[in-house]
GROMACS .gro file of C-alpha atoms in nm:
model
  122
    1MET     CA    1   4.277   3.807   5.437
    2ALA     CA    2   3.891   3.843   5.415
    3GLU     CA    3   3.991   4.084   5.096
    4GLU     CA    4   4.170   3.790   4.956
    5LEU     CA    5   3.885   3.552   5.057
    6ASP     CA    6   3.674   3.799   4.862
    7GLN     CA    7   3.823   3.769   4.568
    8MET     CA    8   3.863   3.402   4.555
    9ARG     CA    9   3.480   3.373   4.593
   10LYS     CA   10   3.453   3.634   4.347
   11ILE     CA   11   3.713   3.445   4.051
   12ALA     CA   12   3.545   3.120   4.167
   13SER     CA   13   3.216   3.300   4.076
   14LEU     CA   14   3.282   3.445   3.794
   15ARG     CA   15   3.449   3.117   3.631
   16LEU     CA   16   3.112   2.990   3.778
   17GLU     CA   17   2.926   3.212   3.557
   18LYS     CA   18   3.208   3.169   3.335
   19ASP     CA   19   3.176   2.830   3.238
   20TYR     CA   20   2.793   2.862   3.259
   21ILE     CA   21   2.752   3.067   2.970
   22LEU     CA   22   3.029   2.836   2.733
   23MET     CA   23   2.784   2.598   2.821
   24LYS     CA   24   2.490   2.808   2.736
   25PHE     CA   25   2.692   2.948   2.416
   26GLY     CA   26   2.717   2.553   2.352
   27MET     CA   27   2.412   2.497   2.356
   28SER     CA   28   2.298   2.777   2.131
   29GLU     CA   29   2.584   2.702   1.855
   30ALA     CA   30   2.408   2.280   1.906
   31THR     CA   31   2.019   2.423   1.844
   32GLN     CA   32   2.157   2.661   1.568
   33LYS     CA   33   2.344   2.377   1.379
   34PHE     CA   34   2.044   2.094   1.451
   35THR     CA   35   1.776   2.405   1.316
   36LEU     CA   36   1.985   2.451   1.071
   37GLU     CA   37   2.015   2.078   0.926
   38GLU     CA   38   1.608   2.110   1.023
   39LYS     CA   39   1.620   2.347   0.779
   40ILE     CA   40   1.766   2.190   0.518
   41GLU     CA   41   1.546   1.887   0.613
   42ILE     CA   42   1.241   2.001   0.513
   43TRP     CA   43   1.370   2.184   0.195
   44PHE     CA   44   1.474   1.851   0.063
   45LEU     CA   45   1.195   1.715   0.256
   46LYS     CA   46   0.959   2.051   0.035
   47GLN     CA   47   1.093   1.957  -0.296
   48LYS     CA   48   1.028   1.594  -0.286
   49LEU     CA   49   0.718   1.703  -0.214
   50ASP     CA   50   0.672   1.923  -0.515
   51GLU     CA   51   0.812   1.616  -0.769
   52VAL     CA   52   0.526   1.395  -0.647
   53ASP     CA   53   0.266   1.649  -0.675
   54GLY     CA   54   0.392   1.741  -0.971
   55THR     CA   55   0.366   1.351  -1.075
   56VAL     CA   56  -0.018   1.296  -0.915
   57LYS     CA   57  -0.115   1.640  -1.151
   58PHE     CA   58   0.072   1.452  -1.454
   59TYR     CA   59  -0.081   1.054  -1.379
   60SER     CA   60  -0.408   1.320  -1.275
   61GLY     CA   61  -0.433   1.432  -1.641
   62VAL     CA   62  -0.373   1.092  -1.774
   63PHE     CA   63  -0.640   0.945  -1.645
   64ARG     CA   64  -0.909   1.221  -1.668
   65ALA     CA   65  -0.799   1.136  -2.049
   66LEU     CA   66  -0.809   0.747  -1.963
   67GLU     CA   67  -1.095   0.831  -1.866
   68SER     CA   68  -1.284   1.034  -2.117
   69GLU     CA   69  -1.162   0.815  -2.423
   70ASN     CA   70  -1.251   0.542  -2.236
   71ILE     CA   71  -1.630   0.668  -2.224
   72ASP     CA   72  -1.663   0.791  -2.578
   73LEU     CA   73  -1.514   0.392  -2.652
   74LYS     CA   74  -1.820   0.263  -2.490
   75VAL     CA   75  -2.033   0.482  -2.675
   76LYS     CA   76  -1.865   0.341  -2.956
   77LEU     CA   77  -1.935  -0.010  -2.926
   78GLU     CA   78  -2.299   0.071  -2.819
   79LYS     CA   79  -2.379   0.183  -3.149
   80GLN     CA   80  -2.186  -0.053  -3.347
   81ASN     CA   81  -2.383  -0.330  -3.108
   82GLN     CA   82  -2.683  -0.192  -3.170
   83LEU     CA   83  -2.593  -0.171  -3.561
   84GLU     CA   84  -2.504  -0.521  -3.566
   85ASN     CA   85  -2.779  -0.610  -3.360
   86LYS     CA   86  -3.009  -0.465  -3.619
   87LEU     CA   87  -2.868  -0.666  -3.896
   88VAL     CA   88  -2.875  -0.986  -3.737
   89LYS     CA   89  -3.251  -0.916  -3.704
   90GLU     CA   90  -3.248  -0.847  -4.038
   91LEU     CA   91  -3.073  -1.187  -4.133
   92GLN     CA   92  -3.312  -1.355  -3.930
   93ALA     CA   93  -3.623  -1.235  -4.079
   94GLU     CA   94  -3.407  -1.291  -4.431
   95VAL     CA   95  -3.358  -1.631  -4.372
   96SER     CA   96  -3.711  -1.667  -4.185
   97GLU     CA   97  -3.849  -1.529  -4.527
   98LEU     CA   98  -3.619  -1.734  -4.761
   99GLU     CA   99  -3.721  -2.063  -4.555
  100ASN     CA  100  -4.098  -1.971  -4.604
  101LYS     CA  101  -4.046  -1.956  -4.968
  102LEU     CA  102  -3.814  -2.294  -4.987
  103LYS     CA  103  -4.101  -2.488  -4.739
  104ILE     CA  104  -4.370  -2.399  -5.017
  105HIS     CA  105  -4.112  -2.405  -5.309
  106ASP     CA  106  -4.114  -2.784  -5.158
  107ASP     CA  107  -4.465  -2.822  -5.085
  108GLU     CA  108  -4.558  -2.732  -5.459
  109ILE     CA  109  -4.338  -3.012  -5.574
  110SER     CA  110  -4.403  -3.262  -5.324
  111GLN     CA  111  -4.787  -3.151  -5.428
  112SER     CA  112  -4.693  -3.136  -5.806
  113LEU     CA  113  -4.523  -3.475  -5.762
  114ILE     CA  114  -4.882  -3.653  -5.602
  115ASP     CA  115  -5.038  -3.504  -5.914
  116GLU     CA  116  -4.786  -3.661  -6.137
  117ASN     CA  117  -4.848  -4.025  -5.977
  118LYS     CA  118  -5.183  -3.953  -6.009
  119GLN     CA  119  -5.205  -3.924  -6.324
  120VAL     CA  120  -4.998  -4.209  -6.391
  121SER     CA  121  -5.141  -4.439  -6.171
  122GLY     CA  122  -5.538  -4.346  -6.283
   0.00000   0.00000   0.00000
């Protein structure tokens, strides 16, 4: 009977060990499945990151090109403004000169009329 009891204890111990091993195996499978799912998720996220990185690089290039074009346009605009300011000053000087000539001419006409009136009256 002691031998039978010893065998039953051994069987119970083996069953507990089997259950423990099965539980560990199940946990290992779950860990493997979780790890695989996470690796897949990481792969998808890496693909998305590469896509976003490509988009950022593209728009960075576009931005640099637009920035360069903007600088060129500012330089052209400044040159054009300087040219227009020069032309305006030249035109103002010409108008001033013409106004002076007109005033002199008006003064001459006025003086001529005054002289004529003096001759007629006198």
